[in-house]
CSV table of C-alpha atoms and ligand atoms in Angstrom, one decimal:
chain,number,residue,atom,x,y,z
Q,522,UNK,CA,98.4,117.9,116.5
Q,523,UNK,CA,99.4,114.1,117.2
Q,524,UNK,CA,100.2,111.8,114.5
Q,525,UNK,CA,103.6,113.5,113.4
Q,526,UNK,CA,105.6,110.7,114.7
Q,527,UNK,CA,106.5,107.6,112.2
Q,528,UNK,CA,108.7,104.1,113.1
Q,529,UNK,CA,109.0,102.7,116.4
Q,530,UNK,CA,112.5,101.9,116.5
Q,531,UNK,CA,114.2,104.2,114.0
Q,532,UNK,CA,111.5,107.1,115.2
Q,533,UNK,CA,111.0,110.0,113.3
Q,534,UNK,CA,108.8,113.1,114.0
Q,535,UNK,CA,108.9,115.8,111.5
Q,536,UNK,CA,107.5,119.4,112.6
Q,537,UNK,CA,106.9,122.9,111.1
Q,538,UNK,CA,104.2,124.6,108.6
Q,539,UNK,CA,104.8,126.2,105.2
Q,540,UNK,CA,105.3,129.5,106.0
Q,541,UNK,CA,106.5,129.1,109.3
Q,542,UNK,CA,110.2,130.1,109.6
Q,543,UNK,CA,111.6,127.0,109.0
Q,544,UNK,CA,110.4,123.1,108.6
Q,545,UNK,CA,111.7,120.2,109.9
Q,546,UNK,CA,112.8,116.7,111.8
Q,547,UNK,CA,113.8,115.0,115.1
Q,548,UNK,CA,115.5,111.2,113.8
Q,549,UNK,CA,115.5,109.5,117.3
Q,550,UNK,CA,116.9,105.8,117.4
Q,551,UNK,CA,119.7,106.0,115.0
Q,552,UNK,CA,122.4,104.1,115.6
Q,553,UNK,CA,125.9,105.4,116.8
Q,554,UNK,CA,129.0,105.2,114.6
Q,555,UNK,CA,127.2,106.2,111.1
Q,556,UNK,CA,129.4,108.6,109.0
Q,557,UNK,CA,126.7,111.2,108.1
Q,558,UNK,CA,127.3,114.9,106.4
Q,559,UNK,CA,125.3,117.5,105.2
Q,560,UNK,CA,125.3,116.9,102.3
Q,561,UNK,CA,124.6,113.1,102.6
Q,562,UNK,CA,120.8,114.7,103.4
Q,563,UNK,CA,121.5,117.6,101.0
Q,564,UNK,CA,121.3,115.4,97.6
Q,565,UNK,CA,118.3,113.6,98.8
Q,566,UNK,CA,116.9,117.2,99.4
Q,567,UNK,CA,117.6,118.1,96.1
Q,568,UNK,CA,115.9,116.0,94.3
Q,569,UNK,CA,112.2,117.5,96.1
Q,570,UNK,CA,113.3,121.0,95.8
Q,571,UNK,CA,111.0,123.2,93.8
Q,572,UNK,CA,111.9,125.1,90.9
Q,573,UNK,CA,113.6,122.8,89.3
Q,574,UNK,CA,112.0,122.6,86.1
Q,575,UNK,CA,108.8,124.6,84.4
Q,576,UNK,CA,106.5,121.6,86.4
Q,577,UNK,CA,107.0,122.0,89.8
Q,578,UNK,CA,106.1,124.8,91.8
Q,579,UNK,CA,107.8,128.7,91.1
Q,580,UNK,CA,108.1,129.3,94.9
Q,581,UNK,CA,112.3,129.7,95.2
Q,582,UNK,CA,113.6,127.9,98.1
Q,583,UNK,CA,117.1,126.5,98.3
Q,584,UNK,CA,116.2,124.2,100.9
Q,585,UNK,CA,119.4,124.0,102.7
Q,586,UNK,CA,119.5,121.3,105.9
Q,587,UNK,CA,121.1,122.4,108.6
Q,588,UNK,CA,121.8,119.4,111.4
Q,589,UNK,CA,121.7,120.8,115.1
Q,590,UNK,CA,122.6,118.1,116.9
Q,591,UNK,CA,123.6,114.1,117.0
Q,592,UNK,CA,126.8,114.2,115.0
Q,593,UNK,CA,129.9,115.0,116.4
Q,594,UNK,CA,133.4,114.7,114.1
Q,595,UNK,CA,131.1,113.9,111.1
Q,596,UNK,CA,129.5,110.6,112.9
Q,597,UNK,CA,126.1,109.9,115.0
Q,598,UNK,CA,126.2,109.7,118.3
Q,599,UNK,CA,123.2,107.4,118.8
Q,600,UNK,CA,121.0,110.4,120.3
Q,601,UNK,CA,118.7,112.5,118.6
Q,602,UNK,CA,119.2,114.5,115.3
Q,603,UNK,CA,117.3,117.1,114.8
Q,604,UNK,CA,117.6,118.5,110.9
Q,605,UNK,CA,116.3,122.3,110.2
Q,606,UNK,CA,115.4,123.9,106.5
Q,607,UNK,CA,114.9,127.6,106.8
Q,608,UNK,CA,111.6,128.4,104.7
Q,609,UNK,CA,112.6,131.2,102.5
Q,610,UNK,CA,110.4,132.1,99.6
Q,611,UNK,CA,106.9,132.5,101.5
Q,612,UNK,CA,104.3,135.1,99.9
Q,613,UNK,CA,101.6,134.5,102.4
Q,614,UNK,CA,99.0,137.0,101.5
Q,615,UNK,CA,98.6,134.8,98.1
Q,616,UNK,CA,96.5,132.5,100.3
Q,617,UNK,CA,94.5,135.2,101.8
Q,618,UNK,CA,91.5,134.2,99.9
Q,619,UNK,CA,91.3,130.3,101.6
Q,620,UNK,CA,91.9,132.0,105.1
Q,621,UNK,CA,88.2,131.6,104.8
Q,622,UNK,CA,86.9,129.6,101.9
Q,623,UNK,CA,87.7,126.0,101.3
Q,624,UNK,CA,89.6,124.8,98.5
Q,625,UNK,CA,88.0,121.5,96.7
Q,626,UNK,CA,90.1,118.4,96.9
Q,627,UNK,CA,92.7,120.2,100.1
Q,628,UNK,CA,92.9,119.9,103.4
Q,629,UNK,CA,91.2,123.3,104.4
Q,630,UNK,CA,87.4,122.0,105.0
Q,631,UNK,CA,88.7,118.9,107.2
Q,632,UNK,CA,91.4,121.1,109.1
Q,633,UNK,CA,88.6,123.7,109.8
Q,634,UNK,CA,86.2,121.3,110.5
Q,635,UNK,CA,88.6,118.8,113.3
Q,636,UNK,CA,90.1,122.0,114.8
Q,637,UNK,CA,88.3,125.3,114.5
Q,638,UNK,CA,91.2,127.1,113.7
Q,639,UNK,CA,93.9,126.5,110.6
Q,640,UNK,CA,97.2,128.1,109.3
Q,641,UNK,CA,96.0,128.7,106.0
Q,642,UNK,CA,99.3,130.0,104.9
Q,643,UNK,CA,100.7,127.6,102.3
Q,644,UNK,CA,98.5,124.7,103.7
Q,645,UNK,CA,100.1,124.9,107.2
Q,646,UNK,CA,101.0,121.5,108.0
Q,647,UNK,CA,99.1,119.9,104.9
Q,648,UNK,CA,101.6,121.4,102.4
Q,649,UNK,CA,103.5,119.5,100.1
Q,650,UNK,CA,106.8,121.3,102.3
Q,651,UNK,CA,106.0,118.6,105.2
Q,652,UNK,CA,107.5,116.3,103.2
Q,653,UNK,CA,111.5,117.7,103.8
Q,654,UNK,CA,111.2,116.4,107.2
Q,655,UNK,CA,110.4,113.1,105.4
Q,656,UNK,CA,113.3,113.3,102.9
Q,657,UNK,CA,115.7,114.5,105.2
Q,658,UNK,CA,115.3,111.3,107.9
Q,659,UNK,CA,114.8,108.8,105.1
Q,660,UNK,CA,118.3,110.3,103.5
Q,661,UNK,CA,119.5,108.9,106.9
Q,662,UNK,CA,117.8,105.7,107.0
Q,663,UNK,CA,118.8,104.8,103.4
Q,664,UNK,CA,122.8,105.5,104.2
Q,665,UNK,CA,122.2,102.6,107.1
Q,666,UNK,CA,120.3,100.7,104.1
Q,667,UNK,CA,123.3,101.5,102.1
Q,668,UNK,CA,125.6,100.3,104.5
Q,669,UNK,CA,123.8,96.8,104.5
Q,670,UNK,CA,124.0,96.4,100.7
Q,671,UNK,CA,120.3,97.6,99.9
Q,672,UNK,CA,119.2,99.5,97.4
Q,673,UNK,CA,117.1,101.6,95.7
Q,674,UNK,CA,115.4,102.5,91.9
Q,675,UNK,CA,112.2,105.3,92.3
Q,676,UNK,CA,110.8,106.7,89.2
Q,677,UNK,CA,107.8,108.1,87.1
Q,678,UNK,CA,106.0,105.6,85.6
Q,679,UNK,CA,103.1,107.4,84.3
Q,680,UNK,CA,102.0,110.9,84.2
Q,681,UNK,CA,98.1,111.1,83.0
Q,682,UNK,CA,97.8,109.0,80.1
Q,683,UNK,CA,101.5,108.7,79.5
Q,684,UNK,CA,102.8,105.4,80.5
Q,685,UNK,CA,106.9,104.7,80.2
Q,686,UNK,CA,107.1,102.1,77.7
Q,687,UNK,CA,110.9,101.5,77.7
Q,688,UNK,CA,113.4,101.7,81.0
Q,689,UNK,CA,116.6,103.0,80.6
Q,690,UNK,CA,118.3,103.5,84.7
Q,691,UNK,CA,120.6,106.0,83.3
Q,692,UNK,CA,117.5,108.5,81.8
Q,693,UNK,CA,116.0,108.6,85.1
Q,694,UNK,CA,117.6,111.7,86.7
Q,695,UNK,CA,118.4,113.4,82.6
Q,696,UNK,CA,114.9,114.6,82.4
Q,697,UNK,CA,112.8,117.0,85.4
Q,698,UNK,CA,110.3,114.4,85.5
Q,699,UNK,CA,112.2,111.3,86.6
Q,700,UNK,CA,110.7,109.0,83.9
Q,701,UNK,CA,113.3,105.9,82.4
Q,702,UNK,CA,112.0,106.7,79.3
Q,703,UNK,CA,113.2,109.8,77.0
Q,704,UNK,CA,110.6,109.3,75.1
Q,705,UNK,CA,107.6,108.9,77.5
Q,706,UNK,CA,109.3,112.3,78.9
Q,707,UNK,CA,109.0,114.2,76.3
Q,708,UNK,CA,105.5,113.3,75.9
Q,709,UNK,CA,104.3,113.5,79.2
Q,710,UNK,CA,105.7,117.2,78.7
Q,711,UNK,CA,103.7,117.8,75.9
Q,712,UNK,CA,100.4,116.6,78.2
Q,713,UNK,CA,101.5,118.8,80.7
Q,714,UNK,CA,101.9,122.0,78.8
Q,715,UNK,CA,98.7,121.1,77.3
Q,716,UNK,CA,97.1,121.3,81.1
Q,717,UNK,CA,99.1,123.9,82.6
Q,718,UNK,CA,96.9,125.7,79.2
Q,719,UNK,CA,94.1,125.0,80.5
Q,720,UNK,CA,94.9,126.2,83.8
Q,721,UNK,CA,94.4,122.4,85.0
Q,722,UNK,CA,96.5,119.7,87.2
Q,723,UNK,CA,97.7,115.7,86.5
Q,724,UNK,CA,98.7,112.7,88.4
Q,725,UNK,CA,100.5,110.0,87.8
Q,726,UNK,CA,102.3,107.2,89.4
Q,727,UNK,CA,105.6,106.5,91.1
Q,728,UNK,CA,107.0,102.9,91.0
Q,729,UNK,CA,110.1,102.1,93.6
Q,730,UNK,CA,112.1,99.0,93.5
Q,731,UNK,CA,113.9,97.8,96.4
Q,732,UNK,CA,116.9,95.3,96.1
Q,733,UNK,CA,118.8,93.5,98.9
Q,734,UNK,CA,116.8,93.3,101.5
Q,735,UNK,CA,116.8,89.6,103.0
Q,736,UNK,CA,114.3,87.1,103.5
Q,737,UNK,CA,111.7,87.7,106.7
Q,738,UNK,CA,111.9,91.6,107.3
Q,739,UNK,CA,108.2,92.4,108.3
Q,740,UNK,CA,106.0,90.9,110.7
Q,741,UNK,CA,103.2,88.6,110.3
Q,742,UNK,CA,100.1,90.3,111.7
Q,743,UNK,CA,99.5,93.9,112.1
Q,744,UNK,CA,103.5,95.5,111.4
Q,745,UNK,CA,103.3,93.3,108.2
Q,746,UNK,CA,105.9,95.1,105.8
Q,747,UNK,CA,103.0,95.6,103.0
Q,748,UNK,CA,101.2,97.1,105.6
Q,749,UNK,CA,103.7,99.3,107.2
Q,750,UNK,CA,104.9,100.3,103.5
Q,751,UNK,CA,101.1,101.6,102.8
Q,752,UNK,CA,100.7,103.4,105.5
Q,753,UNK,CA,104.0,105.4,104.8
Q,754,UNK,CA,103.2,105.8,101.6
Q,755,UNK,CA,99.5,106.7,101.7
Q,756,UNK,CA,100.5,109.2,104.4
Q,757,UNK,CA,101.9,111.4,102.1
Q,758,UNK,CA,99.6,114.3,100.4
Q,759,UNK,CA,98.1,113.3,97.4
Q,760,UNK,CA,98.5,109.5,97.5
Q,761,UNK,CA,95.5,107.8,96.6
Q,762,UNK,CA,96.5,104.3,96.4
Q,763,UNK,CA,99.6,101.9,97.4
Q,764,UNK,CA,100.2,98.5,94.9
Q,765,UNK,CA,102.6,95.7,96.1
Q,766,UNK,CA,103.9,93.9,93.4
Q,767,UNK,CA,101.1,93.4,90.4
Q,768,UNK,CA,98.8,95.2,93.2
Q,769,UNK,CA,95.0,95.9,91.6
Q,770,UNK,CA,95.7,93.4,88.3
Q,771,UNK,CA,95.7,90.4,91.0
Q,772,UNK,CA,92.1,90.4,90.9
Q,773,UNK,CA,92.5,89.9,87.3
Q,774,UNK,CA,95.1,86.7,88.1
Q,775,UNK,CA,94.6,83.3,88.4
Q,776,UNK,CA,96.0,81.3,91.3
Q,777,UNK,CA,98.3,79.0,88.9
Q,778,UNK,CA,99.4,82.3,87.1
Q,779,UNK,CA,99.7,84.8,89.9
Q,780,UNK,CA,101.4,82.2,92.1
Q,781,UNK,CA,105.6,82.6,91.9
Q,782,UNK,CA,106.9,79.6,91.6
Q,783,UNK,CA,110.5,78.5,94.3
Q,784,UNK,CA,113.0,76.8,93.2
Q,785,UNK,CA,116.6,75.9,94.6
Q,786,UNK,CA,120.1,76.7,92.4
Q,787,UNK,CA,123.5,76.3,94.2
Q,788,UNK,CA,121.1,75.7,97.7
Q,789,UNK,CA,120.2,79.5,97.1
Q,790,UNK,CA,116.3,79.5,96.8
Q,791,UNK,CA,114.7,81.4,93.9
Q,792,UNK,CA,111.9,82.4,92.9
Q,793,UNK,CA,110.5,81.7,88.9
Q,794,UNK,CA,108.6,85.3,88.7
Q,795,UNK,CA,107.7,87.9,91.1
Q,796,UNK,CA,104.3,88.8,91.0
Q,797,UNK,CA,104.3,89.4,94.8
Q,798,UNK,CA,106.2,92.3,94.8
Q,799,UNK,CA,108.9,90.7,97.1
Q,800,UNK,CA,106.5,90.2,100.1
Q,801,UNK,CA,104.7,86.9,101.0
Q,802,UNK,CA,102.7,86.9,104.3
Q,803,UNK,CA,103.9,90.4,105.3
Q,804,UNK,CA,107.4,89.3,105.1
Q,805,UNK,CA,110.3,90.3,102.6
Q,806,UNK,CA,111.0,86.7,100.6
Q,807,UNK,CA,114.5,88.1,100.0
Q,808,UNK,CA,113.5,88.7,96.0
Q,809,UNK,CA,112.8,92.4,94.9
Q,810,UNK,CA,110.0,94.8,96.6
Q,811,UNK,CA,107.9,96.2,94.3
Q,812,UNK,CA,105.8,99.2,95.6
Q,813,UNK,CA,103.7,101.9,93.6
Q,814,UNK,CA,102.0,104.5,94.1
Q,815,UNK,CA,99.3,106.5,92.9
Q,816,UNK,CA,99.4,110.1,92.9
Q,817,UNK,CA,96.0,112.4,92.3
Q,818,UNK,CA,96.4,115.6,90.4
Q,819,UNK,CA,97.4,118.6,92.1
Q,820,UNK,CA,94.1,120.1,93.7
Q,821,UNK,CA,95.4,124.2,93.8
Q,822,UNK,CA,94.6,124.7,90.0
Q,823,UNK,CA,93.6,128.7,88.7
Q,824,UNK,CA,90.6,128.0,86.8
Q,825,UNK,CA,87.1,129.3,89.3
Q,826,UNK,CA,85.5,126.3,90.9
Q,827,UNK,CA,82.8,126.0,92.8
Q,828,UNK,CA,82.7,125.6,96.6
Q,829,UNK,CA,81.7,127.0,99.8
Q,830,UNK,CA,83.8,129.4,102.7
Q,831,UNK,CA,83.5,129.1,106.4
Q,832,UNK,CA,80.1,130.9,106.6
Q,833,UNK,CA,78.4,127.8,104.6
Q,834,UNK,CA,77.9,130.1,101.6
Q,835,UNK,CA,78.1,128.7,98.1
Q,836,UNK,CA,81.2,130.5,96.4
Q,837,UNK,CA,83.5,130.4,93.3
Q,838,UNK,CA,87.3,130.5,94.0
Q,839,UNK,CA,90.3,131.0,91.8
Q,840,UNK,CA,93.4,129.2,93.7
Q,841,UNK,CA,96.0,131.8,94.0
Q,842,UNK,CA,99.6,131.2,95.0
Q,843,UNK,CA,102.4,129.2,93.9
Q,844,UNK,CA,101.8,125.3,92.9
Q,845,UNK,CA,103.0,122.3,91.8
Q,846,UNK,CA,101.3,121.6,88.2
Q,847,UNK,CA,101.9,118.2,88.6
Q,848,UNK,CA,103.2,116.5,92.4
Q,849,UNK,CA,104.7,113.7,91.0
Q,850,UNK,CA,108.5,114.1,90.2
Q,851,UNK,CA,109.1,116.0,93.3
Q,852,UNK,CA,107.2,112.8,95.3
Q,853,UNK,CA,109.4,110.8,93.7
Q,854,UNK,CA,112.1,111.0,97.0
Q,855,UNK,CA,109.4,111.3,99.1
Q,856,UNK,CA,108.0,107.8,98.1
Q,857,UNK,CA,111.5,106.5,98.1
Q,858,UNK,CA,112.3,108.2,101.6
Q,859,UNK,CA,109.4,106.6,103.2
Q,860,UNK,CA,109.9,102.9,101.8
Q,861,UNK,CA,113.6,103.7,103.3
Q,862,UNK,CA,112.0,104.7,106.6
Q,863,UNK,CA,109.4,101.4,106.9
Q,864,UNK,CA,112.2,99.3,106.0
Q,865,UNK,CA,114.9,100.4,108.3
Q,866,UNK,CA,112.4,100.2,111.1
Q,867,UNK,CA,111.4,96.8,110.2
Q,868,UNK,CA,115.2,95.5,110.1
Q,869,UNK,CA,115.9,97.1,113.4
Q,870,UNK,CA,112.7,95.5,115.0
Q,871,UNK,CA,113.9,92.0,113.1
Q,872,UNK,CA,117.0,91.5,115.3
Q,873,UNK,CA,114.8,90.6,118.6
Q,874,UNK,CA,112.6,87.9,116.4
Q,875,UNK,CA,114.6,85.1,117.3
Q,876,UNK,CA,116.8,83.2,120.5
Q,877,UNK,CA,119.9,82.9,118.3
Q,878,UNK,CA,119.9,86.5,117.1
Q,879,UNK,CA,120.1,87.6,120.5
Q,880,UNK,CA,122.5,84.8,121.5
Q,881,UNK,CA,125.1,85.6,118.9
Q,882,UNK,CA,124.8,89.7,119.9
Q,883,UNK,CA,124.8,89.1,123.3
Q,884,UNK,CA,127.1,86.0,123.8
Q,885,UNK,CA,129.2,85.9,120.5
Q,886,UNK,CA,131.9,83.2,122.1
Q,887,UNK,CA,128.8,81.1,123.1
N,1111,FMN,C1,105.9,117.0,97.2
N,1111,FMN,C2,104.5,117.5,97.3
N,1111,FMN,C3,104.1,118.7,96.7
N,1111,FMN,C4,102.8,119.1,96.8
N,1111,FMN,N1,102.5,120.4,96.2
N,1111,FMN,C5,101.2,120.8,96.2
N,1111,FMN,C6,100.8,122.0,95.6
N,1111,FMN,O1,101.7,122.8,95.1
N,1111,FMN,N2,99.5,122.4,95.7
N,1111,FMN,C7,98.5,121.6,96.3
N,1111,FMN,O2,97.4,122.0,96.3
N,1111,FMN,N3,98.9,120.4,96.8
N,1111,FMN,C8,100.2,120.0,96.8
N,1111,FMN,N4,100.5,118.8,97.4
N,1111,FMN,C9,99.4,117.9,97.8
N,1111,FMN,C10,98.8,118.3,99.1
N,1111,FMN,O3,99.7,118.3,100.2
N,1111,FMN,C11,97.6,117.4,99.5
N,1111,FMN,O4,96.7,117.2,98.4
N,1111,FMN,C12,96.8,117.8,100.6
N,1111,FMN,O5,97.5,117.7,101.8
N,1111,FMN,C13,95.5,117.1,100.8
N,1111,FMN,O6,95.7,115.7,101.1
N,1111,FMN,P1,95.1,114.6,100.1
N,1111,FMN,O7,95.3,115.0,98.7
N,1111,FMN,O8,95.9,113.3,100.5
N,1111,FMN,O9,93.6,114.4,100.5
N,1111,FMN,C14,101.8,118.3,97.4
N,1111,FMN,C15,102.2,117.1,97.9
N,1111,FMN,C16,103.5,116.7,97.9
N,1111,FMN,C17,103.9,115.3,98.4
């Protein structure tokens, strides 16, 4: 299967199915001389792991990283690290029933249909577990970002109807669904309950902010950083749709309105509002990048549907298995991990743009 590779400078290429025996990532193109632990990756881990609260998925998995190679005396040595997480908690015959029928709104009918032939255990390599190769390189990538005085603020904005209304940083990581607002939380809870009832699913939407990154990161045809920052979000299961800065409400705009307004204080330019997001023409304008993104309800709910199985035969099917009630708060680091990933890449590729750049790394005396 091709397509398992993401960046072109920082490259990542993350490997391994659900209920293989363990899941994964190669981080090729990191630079040398970066203090990096395990548990540097571990926290970022963490925060995707399931179990952690009565809304994510019941499958028990401690989702240890183990680094295999790249580090020696706890810093990279500019060649490949390749991260491992053991799977642990697999019950595979729970999915014995969509070894040949095709769940509605999964992967299973398209998989069949491109290849022939699927690991139906757990989704294969179109289960939400993918995503630890993700987490595990962008943990990396955002310790460089770190490094360079960037960073980062992902949340819950919404989950179904419930919108946060107040943001308090600090009530972020005090409630299982990663939403500013205690409030909000708690009723977003009650929706959820009220689904999980009904043997049902929700969305919702994840909102990262992204501070410190200069002026002119991104480039200004195809690798523009909107661009690059949709694709890496969109690639992950269950996004439906990517917003920079006000995003969809643009069309609403006008041009005096939507426009941000510059200005110059203490010769540092400014910008009035930020409307854009932090991107104009595809390149950071060195305020803060806004990205969002829209996450459909889980589609593995328990109550029969209707659908078909590989012998084109009109069926009802009752999901079995373990499953995320709501994706959400566990893509919550995955969105974050991926902005990391685009944006490292970008900066790394933005150090050949321009004769003096080079000048000053090749030829500092000059
Ligand atoms: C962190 C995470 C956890 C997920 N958990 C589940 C799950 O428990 N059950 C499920 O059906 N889909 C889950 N998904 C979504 C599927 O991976 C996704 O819907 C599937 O690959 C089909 O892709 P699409 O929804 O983008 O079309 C999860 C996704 C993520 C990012």
């Amino acid at each position: 299967m091709s397509g398992s590779t993401f960046g072109k400078i920082f490259r990542v290429t993350t490997w391994g199915e659900s209920h293989g025996k363990a899941i994964g990532a190669v981080v090729d193109g990191c630079p040398a001389g970066l203090s990096l632990s395990g548990e540097d990756i571990q926290k970022f881990l963490d925060r995707r792991k399931p179990g952690q609260s009565r809304y994510t998925t019941a499958r028990k998995e401690g989702d240890c990283v183990e680094i295999l190679s790249g580090i020696f005396e706890g810093k990279t040595t500019g060649t490949p690290i390749s991260l491992l997480v053991p799977n642990q908690d697999q019950r595979s015959r729970d999915y014995g029933n969509i070894a040949v029928s095709y769940r509605p709104g999964h992967a299973d009918y398209t998989l069949d249909a491109k290849y022939g032939f699927r690991d139906y255990r757990g989704g294969g390599r179109s289960s939400g577990r993918e995503t630890i190769g993700r987490v595990a390189a962008g943990a990396i990538a955002h310790k460089i970002l770190e490094e360079m005085g960037i960073s980062f603020c992902t949340y819950t904005r919404s989950i179904g109807p419930v919108s946060i209304e107040t943001f308090r940083k600090e009530a972020i990581s005090q409630n299982p669904l990663y939403m500013p607002d205690p409030t909000a939380a708690q009723k977003a809870s009650d929706y959820l309950e009220q689904c999980m009832k009904n043997q049902d699913s929700a969305g919702g939407v994840i909102e990262c902010k992204i501070q410190g990154v200069p002026a002119g990161i991104g480039e200004t045809v195809f690798d523009k950083l909107d661009a690059n920052l949709a694709k890496a979000v969109m690639s992950i299961g269950a996004v439906k749709a990517v917003e920079i800065g006000d995003g969809v409400q643009t069309a609403l705009s006008t041009g005096s309105v939507n426009n941000d307004n510059f200005y110059v204080r203490n010769n540092v330019v400014h910008k009035s509002s930020n409307h854009a997001g932090g991107i104009l023409g595809g390149m950071s304008d060195g305020s803060e990048i806004l990205v969002r993104a829209t996450v459909k309800p889980t589609s593995s709910i328990s109550q029969p549907q209707d659908t078909i199985n590989n012998q084109k035969e009109n069926i009802s099917l009752k999901v079995t298995g373990r499953h995320d009630p709501v994706i959400v708060p566990r893509a919550v680091v995955v969105v974050e991990s991926m902005c990391a990933l685009t944006i490292l890449d970008l900066m790394l590729e933005n150090m050949s743009a321009r004769m003096d750049s080079i000048l000053s790394f090749y030829h500092p005396q000059k």
